[in-house]
Amino acid sequence: MVGMKVAIDENDAAHGRGYTTARMGRKSRLRQERRTGEPAREKPRVEKTAVPPADRKPILIACALLVVAIAIAFARVRSQDYITLDDPEYVTANSTVKNGLSADGIGWAFTAFHSANWHPLTWITHMLDVQLFGVSAPAEKLVNVAMHAGAAIFLLLFLVRATGALWPSAMVAALFALHPTRVESVAWVSERKDVLSALLFFLALYLYVRGVVRASGAPSGGGALGARTTPMIWVAVVFALALMAKPSVITLPFVLLLLDWWPLRRFERTPLSQLLLEKVPLFALTLVSIILTLRAQTEAIVQTSLSSRIENAIIAYADYLRMLVWPAGLAIFYPTPASVPVATLLIALVVLIAITALVIRYARRFPYLVVGWFWYLGTLVPMSGIVKAGIQWIADRYTYISYVGLFIAIVWGVKEIVERRPQLTRPLAAVAIAIIAAFGIATFVQAGYWKDAQTLFSRTIAVTSNNPVAEANLAMILFDRDKPKEALPHIRASVAADPSIASSQYTLGRVLDATGDRAGAEQALRKAIALDASFAGPYRTLADLQMKAGNKDEALHLLTRASELDGGDPATRAQLAAARGDLNAALSDYAAAVAASPNDANLRNDYATMLARQQRDQEALNEFNEVLRLRPDHYFAHMNSGALLRRLGRENEAIEHFAKATFLRPASPDPHVYLALILAVRGEQARAISEIDTAMKLDAVEANRYFSELVRLPPQNNNLASYRAVLQQQLAAKPK
């Protein structure tokens, strides 16, 4: 695609602003030398750097087209939900963020090393979203889309300012904006840091290039430090903000040095020492950010061998090249391979070395290849896995800025071809439009998979294998929707893929408990504690199991430890107080916990249960109703509501809740036992016996325990005839 020719004014030309040397063909030089008898001089070509006001209309049109294309490609996010990975930590379960923008919140943002990061500006934007829109996934995602559009526009403006070539710049910006790998950064609320930091990154590049262009008229020949002081101050300010959005943009000063090579060509007229000196403040900011990030990620850094990390980094660099040209099978999480085949590693290494060698070989002839390739290699270093934080080795979001370098190299390479062979202009323009359209459609489709967590992780499982994170998240989603039987195979698959993840063992324990396998649940929970003794969740759940088994002392010990680990979390304190029999303290702590997390259905259910235990029946019913408003399929809220309504003599309403519970957990005998008792009291003996028969067939041991507990009689030793006799006796127990 041919770059739009944008003239520069005479003042620019007088100071040599933006000039490059156009290489003459060998035959042309020989003809000129024969004709003149003198060595041929290569003709200077203006590499357009300053766009006069009269020519800004095409730029505005290009920006408008970018915005429209982005709006269409990401239109589906306007009706999407949060997901279960990271979004609770960043928004939905983060009480500080959910309180909106406040002085305390801003102070927390600057002092907390939360989520293994120090990114206060990102936290503040989340708080501002909540302040303006409430806790709303569509609103936050649309803000991400707007920031992504802003990043694309600043990328376009920076390239136009640096090169003067509008349509190649627009092509790079369009490829950046619409490549399917961008979906993860835009559609994932927690990745606000990606779009925000990139917006500021490209703004910093624009300010830098503008400063170079304006300072190029200085008497020193374009590199005067004094003429550059003010622009560099603004670059430093924006860079600092970008680092406060996401520290992975630490490579910006190195990118500026690449731009000094091309297209600014400052190396030709300014000593390297001066180019480095003006960037000292930026390198200082980079150093500070590295220190803060290492402190924040101390616990997240994975201790693996250096050789293993280097191998994975080589494979990752090569795989990202594949994803650039064939972005199929994209997923939110790619499992780290257990081992890398030697042949695969060698092929990847040869490809990377070969490309690097070619780029260096033709560095002076095609300087944009140097800039593009080393932009790609350099900006990926913080995410390459050399210093590995977490269990993820590659991710779509890691390419957010790095792919721009490859797009620059490719597009300017095509521009070079078109300038040499103008007859290819239309065919290549058609190909470019087709590629952009294909990427836009693929992005639209990929964005649809982010509809909700279940859709996203189901898709991830479909396009990857042995994926412990995706399997565990899908299991947790199904479990939270009271579908433990459906959750069980997924959490087993997660543990099989990686048995060393404590959170997966914890989820397995909870799911096994819900399906009635108490022994298996206890084993999984103890395994989780062994893997991560600082993880409070398994202690709480194991304590609940011990209370049910009558081991009160061990339960109290476990809850005490959980409370210590939770830092005095009111929900854990409430559970501990209830276990000790201090119902007033438990009620007070539950109230505090609900106030901090009003949309936590499980927490509200526990609070309502505590109210019911203190005979505050109407308040308890109100809370159970609120739980069911938040989650209509909450099994325990239906069970607890039914039990309370039965106690109040509101049998018809109780039956409705227990019937719903049988639907939610068809393998559980508990609601059938309750229904049997209510129906017996109502005189519906046949239906009552049918329900107890069903309960006994589902789980005779659990039905025996539950029935005996409810009717306050000794266990009937699983004797169905005895239970039928007890049901007949319930007729006399009907409240007057």
mmCIF file with all atom_site columns, C-alpha atoms in Angstrom, residues 29-41:
data_model
loop_
_atom_site.group_PDB
_atom_site.id
_atom_site.type_symbol
_atom_site.label_atom_id
_atom_site.label_alt_id
_atom_site.label_comp_id
_atom_site.label_asym_id
_atom_site.label_entity_id
_atom_site.label_seq_id
_atom_site.pdbx_PDB_ins_code
_atom_site.Cartn_x
_atom_site.Cartn_y
_atom_site.Cartn_z
_atom_site.occupancy
_atom_site.B_iso_or_equiv
_atom_site.pdbx_formal_charge
_atom_site.auth_seq_id
_atom_site.auth_comp_id
_atom_site.auth_asym_id
_atom_site.auth_atom_id
_atom_site.pdbx_PDB_model_num
ATOM 1  C CA . ARG A 1 29 ? 23.855 5.487  -11.186 1.00 0.00 ? 29 ARG A CA 1
ATOM 2  C CA . LEU A 1 30 ? 25.940 4.128  -14.061 1.00 0.00 ? 30 LEU A CA 1
ATOM 3  C CA . ARG A 1 31 ? 23.913 6.075  -16.647 1.00 0.00 ? 31 ARG A CA 1
ATOM 4  C CA . GLN A 1 32 ? 24.332 9.303  -14.687 1.00 0.00 ? 32 GLN A CA 1
ATOM 5  C CA . GLU A 1 33 ? 28.075 8.730  -14.235 1.00 0.00 ? 33 GLU A CA 1
ATOM 6  C CA . ARG A 1 34 ? 28.553 8.113  -17.991 1.00 0.00 ? 34 ARG A CA 1
ATOM 7  C CA . ARG A 1 35 ? 26.520 11.219 -18.811 1.00 0.00 ? 35 ARG A CA 1
ATOM 8  C CA . THR A 1 36 ? 28.217 13.627 -16.384 1.00 0.00 ? 36 THR A CA 1
ATOM 9  C CA . GLY A 1 37 ? 31.596 12.059 -15.850 1.00 0.00 ? 37 GLY A CA 1
ATOM 10 C CA . GLU A 1 38 ? 31.111 12.480 -12.091 1.00 0.00 ? 38 GLU A CA 1
ATOM 11 C CA . PRO A 1 39 ? 30.061 10.040 -9.386  1.00 0.00 ? 39 PRO A CA 1
ATOM 12 C CA . ALA A 1 40 ? 26.302 9.931  -9.109  1.00 0.00 ? 40 ALA A CA 1
ATOM 13 C CA . ARG A 1 41 ? 24.826 11.433 -5.970  1.00 0.00 ? 41 ARG A CA 1
#
